[in-house]
Each structure stands twice: as structure tokens, then as C-alpha cells.
JSON list of C-alpha atoms and ligand atoms in Angstrom, two decimals:
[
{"chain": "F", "resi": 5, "resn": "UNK", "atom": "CA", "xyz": [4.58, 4.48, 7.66]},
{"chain": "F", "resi": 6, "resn": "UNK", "atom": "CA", "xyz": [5.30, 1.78, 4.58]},
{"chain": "F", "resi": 7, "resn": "UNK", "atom": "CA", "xyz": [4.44, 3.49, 1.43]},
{"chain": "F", "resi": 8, "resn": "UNK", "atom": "CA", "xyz": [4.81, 1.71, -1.95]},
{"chain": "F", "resi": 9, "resn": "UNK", "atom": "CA", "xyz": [4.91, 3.40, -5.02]},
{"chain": "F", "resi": 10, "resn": "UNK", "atom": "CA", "xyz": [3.61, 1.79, -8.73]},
{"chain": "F", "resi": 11, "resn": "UNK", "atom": "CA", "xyz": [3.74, 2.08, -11.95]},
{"chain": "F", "resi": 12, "resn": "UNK", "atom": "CA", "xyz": [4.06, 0.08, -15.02]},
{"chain": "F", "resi": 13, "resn": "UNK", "atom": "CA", "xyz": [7.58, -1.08, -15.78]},
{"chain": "F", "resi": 14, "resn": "UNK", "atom": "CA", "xyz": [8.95, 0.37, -12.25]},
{"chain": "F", "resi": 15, "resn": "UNK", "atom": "CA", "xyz": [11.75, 1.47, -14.02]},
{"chain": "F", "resi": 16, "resn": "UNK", "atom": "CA", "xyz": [11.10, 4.88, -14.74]},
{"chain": "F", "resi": 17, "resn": "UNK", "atom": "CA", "xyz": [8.14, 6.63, -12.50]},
{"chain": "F", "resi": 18, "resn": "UNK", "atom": "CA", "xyz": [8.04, 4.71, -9.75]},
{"chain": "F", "resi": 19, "resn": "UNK", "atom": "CA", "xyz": [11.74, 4.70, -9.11]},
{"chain": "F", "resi": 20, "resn": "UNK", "atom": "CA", "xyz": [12.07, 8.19, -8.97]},
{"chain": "F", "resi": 21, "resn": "UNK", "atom": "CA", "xyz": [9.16, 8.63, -6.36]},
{"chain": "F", "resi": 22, "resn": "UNK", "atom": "CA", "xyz": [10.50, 5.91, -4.57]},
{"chain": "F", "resi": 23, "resn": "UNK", "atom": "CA", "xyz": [13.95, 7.48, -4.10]},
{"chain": "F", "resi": 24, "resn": "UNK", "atom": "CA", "xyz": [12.61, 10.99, -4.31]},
{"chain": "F", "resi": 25, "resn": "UNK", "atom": "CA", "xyz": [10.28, 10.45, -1.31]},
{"chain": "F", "resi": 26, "resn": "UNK", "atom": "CA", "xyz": [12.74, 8.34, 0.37]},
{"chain": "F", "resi": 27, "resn": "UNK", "atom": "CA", "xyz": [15.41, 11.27, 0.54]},
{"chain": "F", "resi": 28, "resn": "UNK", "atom": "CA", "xyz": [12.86, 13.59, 1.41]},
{"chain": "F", "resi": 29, "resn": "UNK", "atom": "CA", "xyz": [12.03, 11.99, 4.24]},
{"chain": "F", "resi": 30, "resn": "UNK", "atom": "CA", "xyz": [15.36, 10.90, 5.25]},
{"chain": "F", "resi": 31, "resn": "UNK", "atom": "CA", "xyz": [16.15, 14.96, 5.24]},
{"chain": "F", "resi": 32, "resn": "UNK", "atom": "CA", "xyz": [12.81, 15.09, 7.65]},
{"chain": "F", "resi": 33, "resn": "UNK", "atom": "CA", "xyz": [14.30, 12.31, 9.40]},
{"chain": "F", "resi": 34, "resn": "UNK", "atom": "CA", "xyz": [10.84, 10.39, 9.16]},
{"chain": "F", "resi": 35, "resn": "UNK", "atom": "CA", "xyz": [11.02, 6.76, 10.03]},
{"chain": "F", "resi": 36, "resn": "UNK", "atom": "CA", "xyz": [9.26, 5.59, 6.56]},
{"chain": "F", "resi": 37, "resn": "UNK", "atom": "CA", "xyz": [9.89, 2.67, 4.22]},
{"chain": "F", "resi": 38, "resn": "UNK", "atom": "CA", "xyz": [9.66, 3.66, 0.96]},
{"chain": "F", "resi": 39, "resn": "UNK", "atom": "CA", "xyz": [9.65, 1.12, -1.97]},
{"chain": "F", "resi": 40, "resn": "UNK", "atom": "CA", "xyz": [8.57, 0.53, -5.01]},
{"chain": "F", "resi": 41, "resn": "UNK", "atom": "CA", "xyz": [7.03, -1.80, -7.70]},
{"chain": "F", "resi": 42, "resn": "UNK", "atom": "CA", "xyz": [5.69, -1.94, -11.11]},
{"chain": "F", "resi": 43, "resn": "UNK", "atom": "CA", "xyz": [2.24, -4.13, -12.58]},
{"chain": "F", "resi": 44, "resn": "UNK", "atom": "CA", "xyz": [4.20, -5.49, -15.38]},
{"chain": "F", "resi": 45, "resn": "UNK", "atom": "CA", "xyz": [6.46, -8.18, -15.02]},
{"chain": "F", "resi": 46, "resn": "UNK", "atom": "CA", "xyz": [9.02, -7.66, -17.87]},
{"chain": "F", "resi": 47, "resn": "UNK", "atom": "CA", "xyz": [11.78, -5.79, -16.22]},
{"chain": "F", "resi": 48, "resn": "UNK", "atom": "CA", "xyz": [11.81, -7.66, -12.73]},
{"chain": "F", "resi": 49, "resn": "UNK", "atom": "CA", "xyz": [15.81, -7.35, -11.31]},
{"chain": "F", "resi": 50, "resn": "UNK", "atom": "CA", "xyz": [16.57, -4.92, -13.70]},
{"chain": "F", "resi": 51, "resn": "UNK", "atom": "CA", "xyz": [18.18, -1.31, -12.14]},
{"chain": "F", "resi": 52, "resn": "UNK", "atom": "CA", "xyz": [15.90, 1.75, -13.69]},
{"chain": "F", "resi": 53, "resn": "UNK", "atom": "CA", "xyz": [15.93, 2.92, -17.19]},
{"chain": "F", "resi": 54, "resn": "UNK", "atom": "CA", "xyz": [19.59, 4.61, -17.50]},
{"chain": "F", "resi": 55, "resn": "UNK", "atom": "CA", "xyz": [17.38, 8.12, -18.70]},
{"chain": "F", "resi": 56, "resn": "UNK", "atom": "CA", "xyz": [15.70, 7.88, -15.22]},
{"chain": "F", "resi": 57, "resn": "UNK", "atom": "CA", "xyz": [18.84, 7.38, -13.14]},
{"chain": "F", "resi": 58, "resn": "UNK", "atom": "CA", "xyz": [20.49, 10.27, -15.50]},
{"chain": "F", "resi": 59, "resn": "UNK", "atom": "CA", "xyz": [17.05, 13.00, -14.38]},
{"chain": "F", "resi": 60, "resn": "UNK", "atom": "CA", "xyz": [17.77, 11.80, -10.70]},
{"chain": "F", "resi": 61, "resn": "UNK", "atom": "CA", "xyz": [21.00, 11.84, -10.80]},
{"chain": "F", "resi": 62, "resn": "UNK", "atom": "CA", "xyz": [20.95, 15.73, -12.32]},
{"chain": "F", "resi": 63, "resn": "UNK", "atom": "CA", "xyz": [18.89, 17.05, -9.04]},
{"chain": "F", "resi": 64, "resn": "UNK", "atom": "CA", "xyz": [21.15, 14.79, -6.66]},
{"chain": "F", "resi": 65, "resn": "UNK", "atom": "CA", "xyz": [19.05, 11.43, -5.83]},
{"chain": "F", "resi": 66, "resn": "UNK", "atom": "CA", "xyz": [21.02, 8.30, -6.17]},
{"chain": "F", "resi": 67, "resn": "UNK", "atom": "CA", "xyz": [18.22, 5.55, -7.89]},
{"chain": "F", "resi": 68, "resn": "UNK", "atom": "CA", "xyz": [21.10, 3.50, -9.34]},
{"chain": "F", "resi": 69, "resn": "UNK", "atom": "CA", "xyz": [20.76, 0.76, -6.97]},
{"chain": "F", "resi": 70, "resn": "UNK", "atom": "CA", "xyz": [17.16, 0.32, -7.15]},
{"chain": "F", "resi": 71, "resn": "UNK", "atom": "CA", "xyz": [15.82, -3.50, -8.58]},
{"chain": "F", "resi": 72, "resn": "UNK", "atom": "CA", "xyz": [12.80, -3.48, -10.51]},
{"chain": "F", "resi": 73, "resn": "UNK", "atom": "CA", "xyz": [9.93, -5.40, -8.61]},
{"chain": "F", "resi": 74, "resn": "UNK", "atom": "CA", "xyz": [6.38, -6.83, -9.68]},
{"chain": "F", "resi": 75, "resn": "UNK", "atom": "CA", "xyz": [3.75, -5.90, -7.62]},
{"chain": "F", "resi": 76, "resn": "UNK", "atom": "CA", "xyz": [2.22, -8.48, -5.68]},
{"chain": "F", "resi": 77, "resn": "UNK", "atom": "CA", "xyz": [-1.76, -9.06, -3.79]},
{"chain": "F", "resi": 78, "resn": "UNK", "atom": "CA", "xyz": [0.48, -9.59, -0.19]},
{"chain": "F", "resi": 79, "resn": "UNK", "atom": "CA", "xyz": [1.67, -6.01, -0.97]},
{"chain": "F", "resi": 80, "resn": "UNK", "atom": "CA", "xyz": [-2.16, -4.89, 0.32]},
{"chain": "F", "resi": 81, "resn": "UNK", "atom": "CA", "xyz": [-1.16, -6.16, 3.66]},
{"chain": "F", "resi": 82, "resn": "UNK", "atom": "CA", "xyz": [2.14, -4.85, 3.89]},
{"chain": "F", "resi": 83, "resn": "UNK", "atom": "CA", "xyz": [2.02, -1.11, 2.84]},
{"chain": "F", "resi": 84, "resn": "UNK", "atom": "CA", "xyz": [0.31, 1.72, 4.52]},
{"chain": "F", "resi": 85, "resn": "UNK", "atom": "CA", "xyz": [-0.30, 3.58, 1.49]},
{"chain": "F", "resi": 86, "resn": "UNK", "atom": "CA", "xyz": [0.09, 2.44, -2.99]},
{"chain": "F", "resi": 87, "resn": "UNK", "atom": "CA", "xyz": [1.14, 5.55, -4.61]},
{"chain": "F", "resi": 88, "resn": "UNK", "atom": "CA", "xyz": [-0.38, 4.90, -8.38]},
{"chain": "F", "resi": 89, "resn": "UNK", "atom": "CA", "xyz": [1.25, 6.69, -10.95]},
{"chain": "F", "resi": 90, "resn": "UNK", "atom": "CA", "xyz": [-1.93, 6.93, -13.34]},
{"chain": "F", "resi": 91, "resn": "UNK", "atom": "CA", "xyz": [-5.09, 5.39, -14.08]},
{"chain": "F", "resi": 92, "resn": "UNK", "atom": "CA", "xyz": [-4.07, 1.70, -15.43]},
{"chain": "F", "resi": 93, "resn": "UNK", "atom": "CA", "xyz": [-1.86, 1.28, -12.56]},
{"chain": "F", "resi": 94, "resn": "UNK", "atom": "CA", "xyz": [-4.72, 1.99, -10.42]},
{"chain": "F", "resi": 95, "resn": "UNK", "atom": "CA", "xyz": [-7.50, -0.20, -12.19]},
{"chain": "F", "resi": 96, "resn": "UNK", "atom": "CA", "xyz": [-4.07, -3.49, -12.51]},
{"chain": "F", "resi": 97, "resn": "UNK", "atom": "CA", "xyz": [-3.42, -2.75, -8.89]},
{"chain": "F", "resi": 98, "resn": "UNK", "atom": "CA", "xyz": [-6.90, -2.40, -7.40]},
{"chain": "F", "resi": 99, "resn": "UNK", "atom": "CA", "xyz": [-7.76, -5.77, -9.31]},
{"chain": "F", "resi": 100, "resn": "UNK", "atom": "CA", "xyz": [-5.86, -7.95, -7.36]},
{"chain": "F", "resi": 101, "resn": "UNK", "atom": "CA", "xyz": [-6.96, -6.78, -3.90]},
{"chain": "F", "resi": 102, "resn": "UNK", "atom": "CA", "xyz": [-6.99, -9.43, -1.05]},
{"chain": "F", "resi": 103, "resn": "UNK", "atom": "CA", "xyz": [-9.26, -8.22, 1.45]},
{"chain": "F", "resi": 104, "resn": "UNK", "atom": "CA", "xyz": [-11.75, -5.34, -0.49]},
{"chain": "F", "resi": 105, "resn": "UNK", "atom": "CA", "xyz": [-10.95, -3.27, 3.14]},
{"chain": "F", "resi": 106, "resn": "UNK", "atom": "CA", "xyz": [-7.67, -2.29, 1.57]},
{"chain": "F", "resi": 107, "resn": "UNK", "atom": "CA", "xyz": [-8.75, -0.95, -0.83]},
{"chain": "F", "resi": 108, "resn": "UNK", "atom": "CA", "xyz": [-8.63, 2.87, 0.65]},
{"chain": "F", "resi": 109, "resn": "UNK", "atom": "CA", "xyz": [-4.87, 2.30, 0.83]},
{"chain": "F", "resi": 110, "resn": "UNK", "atom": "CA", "xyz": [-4.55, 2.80, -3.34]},
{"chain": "F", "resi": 111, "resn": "UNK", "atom": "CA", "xyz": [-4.29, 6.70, -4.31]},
{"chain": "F", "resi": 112, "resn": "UNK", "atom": "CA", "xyz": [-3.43, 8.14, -7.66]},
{"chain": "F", "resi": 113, "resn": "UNK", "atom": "CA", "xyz": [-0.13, 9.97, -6.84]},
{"chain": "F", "resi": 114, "resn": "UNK", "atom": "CA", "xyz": [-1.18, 13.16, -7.96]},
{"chain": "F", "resi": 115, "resn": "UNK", "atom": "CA", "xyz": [-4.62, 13.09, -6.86]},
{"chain": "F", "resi": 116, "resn": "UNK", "atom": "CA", "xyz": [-7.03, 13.90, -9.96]},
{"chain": "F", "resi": 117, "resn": "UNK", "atom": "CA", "xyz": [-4.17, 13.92, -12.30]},
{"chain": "F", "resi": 118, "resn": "UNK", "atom": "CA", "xyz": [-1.67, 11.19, -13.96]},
{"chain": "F", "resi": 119, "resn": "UNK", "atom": "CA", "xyz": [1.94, 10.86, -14.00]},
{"chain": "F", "resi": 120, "resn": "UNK", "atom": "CA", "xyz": [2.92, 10.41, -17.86]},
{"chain": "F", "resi": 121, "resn": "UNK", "atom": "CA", "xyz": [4.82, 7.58, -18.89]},
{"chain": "F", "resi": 122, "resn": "UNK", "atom": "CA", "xyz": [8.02, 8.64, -19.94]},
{"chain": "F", "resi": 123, "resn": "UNK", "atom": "CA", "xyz": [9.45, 5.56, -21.20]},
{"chain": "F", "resi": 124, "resn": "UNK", "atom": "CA", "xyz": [8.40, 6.51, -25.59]},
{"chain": "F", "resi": 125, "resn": "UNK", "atom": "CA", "xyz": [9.16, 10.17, -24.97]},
{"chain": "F", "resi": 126, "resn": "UNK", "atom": "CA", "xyz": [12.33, 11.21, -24.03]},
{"chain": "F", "resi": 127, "resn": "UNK", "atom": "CA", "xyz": [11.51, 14.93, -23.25]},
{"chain": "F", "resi": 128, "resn": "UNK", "atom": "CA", "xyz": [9.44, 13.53, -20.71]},
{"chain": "F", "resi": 129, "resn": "UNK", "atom": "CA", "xyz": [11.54, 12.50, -18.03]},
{"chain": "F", "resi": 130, "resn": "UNK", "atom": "CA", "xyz": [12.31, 16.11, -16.15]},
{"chain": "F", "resi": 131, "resn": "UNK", "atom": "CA", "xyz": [8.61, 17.42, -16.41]},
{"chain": "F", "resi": 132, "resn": "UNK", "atom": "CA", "xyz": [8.27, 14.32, -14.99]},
{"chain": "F", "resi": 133, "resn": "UNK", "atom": "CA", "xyz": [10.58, 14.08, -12.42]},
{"chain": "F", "resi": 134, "resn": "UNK", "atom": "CA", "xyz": [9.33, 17.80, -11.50]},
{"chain": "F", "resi": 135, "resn": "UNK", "atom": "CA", "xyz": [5.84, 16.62, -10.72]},
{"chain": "F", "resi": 136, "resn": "UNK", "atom": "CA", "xyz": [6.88, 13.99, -9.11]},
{"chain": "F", "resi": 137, "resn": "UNK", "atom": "CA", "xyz": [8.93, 16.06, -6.65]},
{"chain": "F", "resi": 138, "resn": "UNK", "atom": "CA", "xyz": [6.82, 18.99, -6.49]},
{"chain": "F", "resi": 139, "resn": "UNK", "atom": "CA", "xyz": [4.06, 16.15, -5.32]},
{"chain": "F", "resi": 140, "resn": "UNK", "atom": "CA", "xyz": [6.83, 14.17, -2.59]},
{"chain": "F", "resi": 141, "resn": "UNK", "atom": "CA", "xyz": [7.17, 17.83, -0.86]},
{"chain": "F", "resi": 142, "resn": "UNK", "atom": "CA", "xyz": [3.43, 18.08, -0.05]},
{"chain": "F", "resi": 143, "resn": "UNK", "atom": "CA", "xyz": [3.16, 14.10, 1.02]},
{"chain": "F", "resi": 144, "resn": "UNK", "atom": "CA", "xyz": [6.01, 15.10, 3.37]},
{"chain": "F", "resi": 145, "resn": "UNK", "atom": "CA", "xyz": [4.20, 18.19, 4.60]},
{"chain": "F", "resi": 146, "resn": "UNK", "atom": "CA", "xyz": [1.47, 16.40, 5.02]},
{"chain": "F", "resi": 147, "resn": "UNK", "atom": "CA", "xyz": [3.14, 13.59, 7.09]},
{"chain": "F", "resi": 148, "resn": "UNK", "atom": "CA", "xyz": [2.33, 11.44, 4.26]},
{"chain": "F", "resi": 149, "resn": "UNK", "atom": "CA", "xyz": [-1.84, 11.76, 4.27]},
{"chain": "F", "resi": 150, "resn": "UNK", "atom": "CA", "xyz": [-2.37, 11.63, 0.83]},
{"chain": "F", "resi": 151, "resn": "UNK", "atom": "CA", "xyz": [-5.83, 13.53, 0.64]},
{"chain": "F", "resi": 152, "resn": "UNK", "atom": "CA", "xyz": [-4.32, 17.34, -0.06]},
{"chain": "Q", "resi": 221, "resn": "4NP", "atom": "P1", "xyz": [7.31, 3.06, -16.07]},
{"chain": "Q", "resi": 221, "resn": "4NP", "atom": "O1", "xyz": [7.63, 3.13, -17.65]},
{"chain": "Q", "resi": 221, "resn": "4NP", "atom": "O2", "xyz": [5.96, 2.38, -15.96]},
{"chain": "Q", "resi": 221, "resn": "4NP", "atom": "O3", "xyz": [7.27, 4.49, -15.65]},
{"chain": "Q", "resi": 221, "resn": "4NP", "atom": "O4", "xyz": [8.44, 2.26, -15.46]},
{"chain": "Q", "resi": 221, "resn": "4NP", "atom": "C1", "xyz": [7.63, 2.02, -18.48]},
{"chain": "Q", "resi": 221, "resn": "4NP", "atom": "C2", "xyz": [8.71, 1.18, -18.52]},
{"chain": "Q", "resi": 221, "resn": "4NP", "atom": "C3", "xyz": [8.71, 0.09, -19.38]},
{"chain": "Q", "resi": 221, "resn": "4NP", "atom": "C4", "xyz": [7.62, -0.15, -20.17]},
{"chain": "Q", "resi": 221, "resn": "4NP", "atom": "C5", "xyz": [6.54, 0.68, -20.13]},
{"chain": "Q", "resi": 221, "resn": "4NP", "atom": "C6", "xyz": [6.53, 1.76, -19.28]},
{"chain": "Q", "resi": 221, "resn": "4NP", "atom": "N1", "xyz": [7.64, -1.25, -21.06]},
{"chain": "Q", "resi": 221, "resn": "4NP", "atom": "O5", "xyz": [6.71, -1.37, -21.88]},
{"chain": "Q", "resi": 221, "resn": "4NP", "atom": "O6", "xyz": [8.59, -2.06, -21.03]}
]
């Protein structure tokens, strides 16, 4: 199972599912690849926001040696699954589909709802990283089928 997890800047939500998820299923001992990558290209090389790595860091997930990433149409092909983080993501993403069959591979993260971006708000990142866990337990119990 490749899963791939996006969001705008991947440098603050998409980090922490990435290495949330990862750990989670390294615990499971699952043989998935868990990465990450963001729609916007302005942060590309660049470890996560320092108030991301500080939320992860608190609940004992190491994202300091992520590299930010811009998402691109070969991803389609290469991932099982696109974890969206909200409803932009999803519309950037789905956009530059390949082949329209992969399409089915792009879910919101959180089903019906949206991951807020945390990057203006600084109170935001551990409800954040909260959902975002709560939400990497149930992929995990559900052997990653996204449809819970
Ligand atoms: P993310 O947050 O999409 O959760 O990584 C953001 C990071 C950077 C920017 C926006 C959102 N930005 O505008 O640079």
C-alpha cells in the first residue's frame, strides 16, 4: 500500500499525517509507504514549519527530517491512495489527473469534513494534529480503506 498525503504548503498538515500514519503503521508493522506532498510550490526542500515539528514532536513523532515536495500528475500512477487535507487540495489535485480512472484514488482525509489550515492560526496546530491522529487510527484499523 503507497499512500500519499496533500495539502497546500506540505509543511504543516500533510507532514504530520505523513509521519503520523507512517509510525502508526510501523507500530502495526504494515509494509506501507507513506509520503507526502503539497499543491503549492513555494516551500519545495524546505523541512516543516518549526510549529508543526514542535505539535509532533510533543506526542513523540519525529517529522524533522521530512522535505517539502510539490505534487506531481505521475503521482496518480504511483500511489494507492491521495489523502486530501480539504476541499482546494482536492479540486488542485483532481485537476491534474492523467488517466480520469484514477481518479477514485483522491479522498478527503476526513471524509465529509476538512482539515484546517493551521499555518495563520497558531492555536490551530494541536486540534489539528488531534484530528489528524484520531483519523490515522481508523485508516490503520481499517487496513487503510478509506471509506469508514
Ligand atoms: P499546509 O499549510 O498546507 O498545511 O502546509 C500552509 C503552509 C504554507 C502556506 C499555506 C498553507 N503558504 O501560504 O505558504
Amino acid at each position: 500500500m503507497k499512500i500519499l498525503m496533500v495539502c497546500l504548503g506540505n509543511i504543516c498538515r500533510s507532514p504530520l499525517a505523513h509521519g503520523i500514519l507512517k509510525q502508526k503503521a510501523a507500530d502495526k508493522q504494515l509494509n506501507w509507504v507513506v509520503e507526502s506532498a503539497g499543491t503549492g510550490d513555494w516551500h519545495i526542500g524546505e523541512a516543516p514549519d518549526r510549529r508543526a515539528i514542535a505539535i509532533a514532536k510533543k506526542y513523540g513523532v519525529d517529522i524533522s527530517g521530512q522535505r517539502a515536495r510539490h505534487f506531481k500528475p505521475q503521482f496518480f500512477s504511483e500511489y494507492d491512495l491521495i489523502f486530501v487535507m480539504d476541499r482546494q487540495n482536492y479540486a488542485d489535485v483532481c485537476a491534474q489527473v492523467i488517466d480520469k480512472e484514477d481518479l477514485h484514488k483522491v479522498k478527503l482525509f476526513l471524509g465529509d469534513d476538512v482539515v484546517p489550515d493551521p499555518y495563520f492560526d497558531d492555536n490551530l496546530f494541536d486540534p489539528v494534529f488531534q484530528m489528524i491522529d484520531q483519523r490515522c487510527a481508523e485508516v490503520i484499523a481499517k487496513g487503510g480503506n478509506p471509506i469508514v
